[in-house]
Tab-separated table of C-alpha atoms and ligand atoms in Angstrom:
chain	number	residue	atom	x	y	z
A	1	UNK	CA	0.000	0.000	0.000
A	2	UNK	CA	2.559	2.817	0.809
A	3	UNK	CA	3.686	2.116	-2.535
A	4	UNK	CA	0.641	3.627	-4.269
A	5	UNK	CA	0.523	6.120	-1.614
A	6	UNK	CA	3.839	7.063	-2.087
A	7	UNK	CA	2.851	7.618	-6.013
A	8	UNK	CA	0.177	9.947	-5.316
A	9	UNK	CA	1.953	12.302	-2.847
A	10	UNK	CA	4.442	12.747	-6.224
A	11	UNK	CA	1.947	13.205	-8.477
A	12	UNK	CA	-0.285	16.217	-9.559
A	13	UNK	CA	-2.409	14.042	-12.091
A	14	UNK	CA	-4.658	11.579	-12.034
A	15	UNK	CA	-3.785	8.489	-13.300
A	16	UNK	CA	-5.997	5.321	-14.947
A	17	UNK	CA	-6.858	1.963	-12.947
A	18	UNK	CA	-4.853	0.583	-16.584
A	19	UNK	CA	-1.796	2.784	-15.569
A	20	UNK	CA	-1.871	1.922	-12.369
A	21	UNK	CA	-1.881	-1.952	-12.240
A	22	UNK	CA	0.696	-0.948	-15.489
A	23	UNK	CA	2.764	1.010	-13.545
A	24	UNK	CA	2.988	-1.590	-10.654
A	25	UNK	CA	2.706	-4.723	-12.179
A	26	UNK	CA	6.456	-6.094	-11.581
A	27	UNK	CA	5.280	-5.853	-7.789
A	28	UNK	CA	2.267	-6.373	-7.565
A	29	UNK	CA	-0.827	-8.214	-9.409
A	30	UNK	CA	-3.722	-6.227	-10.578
A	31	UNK	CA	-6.354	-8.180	-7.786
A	32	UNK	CA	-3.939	-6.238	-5.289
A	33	UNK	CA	-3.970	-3.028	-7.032
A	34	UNK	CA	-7.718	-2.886	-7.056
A	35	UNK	CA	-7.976	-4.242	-3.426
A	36	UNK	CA	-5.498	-1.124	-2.423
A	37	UNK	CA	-7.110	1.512	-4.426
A	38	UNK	CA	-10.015	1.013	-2.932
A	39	UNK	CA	-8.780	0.687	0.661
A	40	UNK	CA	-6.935	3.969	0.096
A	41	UNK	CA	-10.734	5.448	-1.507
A	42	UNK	CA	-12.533	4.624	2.011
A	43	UNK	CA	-9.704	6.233	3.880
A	44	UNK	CA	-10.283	9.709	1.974
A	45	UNK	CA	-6.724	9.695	0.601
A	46	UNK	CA	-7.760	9.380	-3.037
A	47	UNK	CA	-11.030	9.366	-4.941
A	48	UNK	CA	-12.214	8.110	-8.413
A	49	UNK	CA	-14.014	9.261	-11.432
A	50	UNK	CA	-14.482	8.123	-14.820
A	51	UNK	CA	-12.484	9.602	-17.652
A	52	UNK	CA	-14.268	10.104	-21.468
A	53	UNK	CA	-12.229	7.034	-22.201
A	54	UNK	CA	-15.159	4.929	-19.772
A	55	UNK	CA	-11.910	3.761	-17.762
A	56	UNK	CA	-11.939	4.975	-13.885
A	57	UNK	CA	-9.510	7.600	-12.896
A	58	UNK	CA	-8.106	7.939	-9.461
A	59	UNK	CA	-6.551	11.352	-7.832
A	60	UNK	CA	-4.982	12.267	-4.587
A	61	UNK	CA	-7.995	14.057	-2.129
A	62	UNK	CA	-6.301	17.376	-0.895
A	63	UNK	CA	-9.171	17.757	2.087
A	64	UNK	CA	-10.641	14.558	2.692
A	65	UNK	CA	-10.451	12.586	5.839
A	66	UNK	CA	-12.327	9.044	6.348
A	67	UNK	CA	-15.322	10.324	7.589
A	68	UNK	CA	-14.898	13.130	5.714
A	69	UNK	CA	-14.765	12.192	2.195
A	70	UNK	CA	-16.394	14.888	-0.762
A	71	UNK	CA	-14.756	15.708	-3.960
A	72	UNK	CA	-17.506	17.547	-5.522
A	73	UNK	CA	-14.783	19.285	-8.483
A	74	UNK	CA	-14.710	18.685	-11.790
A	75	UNK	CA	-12.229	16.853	-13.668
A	76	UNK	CA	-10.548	18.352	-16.733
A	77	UNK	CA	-9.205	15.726	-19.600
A	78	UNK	CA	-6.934	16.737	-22.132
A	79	UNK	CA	-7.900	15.087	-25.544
A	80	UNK	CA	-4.517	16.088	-27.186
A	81	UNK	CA	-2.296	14.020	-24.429
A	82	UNK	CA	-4.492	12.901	-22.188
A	83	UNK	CA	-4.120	14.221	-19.295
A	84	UNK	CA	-6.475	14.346	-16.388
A	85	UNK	CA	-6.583	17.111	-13.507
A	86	UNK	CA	-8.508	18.128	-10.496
A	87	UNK	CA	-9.941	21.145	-11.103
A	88	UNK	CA	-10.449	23.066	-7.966
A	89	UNK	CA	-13.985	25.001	-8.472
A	90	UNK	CA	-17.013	24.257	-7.355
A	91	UNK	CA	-20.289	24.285	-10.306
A	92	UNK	CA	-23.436	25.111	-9.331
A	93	UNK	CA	-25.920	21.984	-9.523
A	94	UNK	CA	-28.381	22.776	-12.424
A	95	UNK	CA	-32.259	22.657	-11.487
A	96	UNK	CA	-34.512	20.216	-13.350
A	97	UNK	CA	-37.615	20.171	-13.068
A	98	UNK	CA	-39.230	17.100	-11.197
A	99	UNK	CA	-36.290	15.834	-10.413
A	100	UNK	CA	-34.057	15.804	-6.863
A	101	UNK	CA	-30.088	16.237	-7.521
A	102	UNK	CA	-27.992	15.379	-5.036
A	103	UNK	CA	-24.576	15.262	-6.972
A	104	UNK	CA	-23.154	15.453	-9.848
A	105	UNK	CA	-20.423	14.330	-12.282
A	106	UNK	CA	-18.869	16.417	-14.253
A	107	UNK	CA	-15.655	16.260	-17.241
A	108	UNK	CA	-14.395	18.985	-18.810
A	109	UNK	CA	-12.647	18.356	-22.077
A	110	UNK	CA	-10.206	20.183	-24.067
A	111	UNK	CA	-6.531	21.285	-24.478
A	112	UNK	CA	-4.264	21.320	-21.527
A	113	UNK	CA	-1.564	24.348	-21.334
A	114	UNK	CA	0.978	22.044	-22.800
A	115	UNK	CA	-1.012	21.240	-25.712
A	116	UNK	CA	-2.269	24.949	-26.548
A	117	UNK	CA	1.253	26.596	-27.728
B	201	ZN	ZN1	-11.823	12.672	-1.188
B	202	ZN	ZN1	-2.496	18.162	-23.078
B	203	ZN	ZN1	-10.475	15.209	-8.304
């Protein structure tokens, strides 16, 4: 486990479940991965979202604790190189009519700063 902790403290993106097991899979197998990720998700140190790509995306929580656990942001994918960020704003939940909404789940796609010049 402080293996994949250790990863997130040193990294500003989020990263795929397929990078992930990638990324650790002389140590570890991908049953462990999983089984790690989502100890570390109930413990508030990281939370998950799905990227445009369907795959689930995991990022370090900058305020969460494990009774504390909200990322409410929106995520921000870059379709030029991929990348996927924590965007730290808060959208207002739209109204629709006839319907209750608790939470949503929102991407943002476009061009990173690396990708615009
Ligand atoms: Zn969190
Ligand atoms: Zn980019
Ligand atoms: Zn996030």
């Amino acid at each position: 486990m402080l293996a994949v902790q250790e990863f997130f403290e040193n990294s500003d993106y989020a990263v795929s479940v397929v990078d992930l097991v990638n990324h650790f899979k002389e140590e570890m197998n991908k049953a462990t991965v999983y089984r790690i990720l989502s100890r570390m998700e109930s413990e508030g140190m990281i939370h998950s979202f799905n990227g445009m790509d369907g795959l689930t995306w995991y990022a370090a929580c900058k305020h969460c604790s494990h009774d504390h656990h909200e990322d409410q942001h929106p995520h921000f994918q870059c379709k030029k190189c991929g990348r996927v960020e924590c965007l730290e704003i808060s959208l207002p939940i739209p109204k629709v009519k006839d319907h209750k909404i608790d939470s949503e789940i929102v991407l943002l796609v476009g061009e990173c700063n690396n990708c615009q010049s």
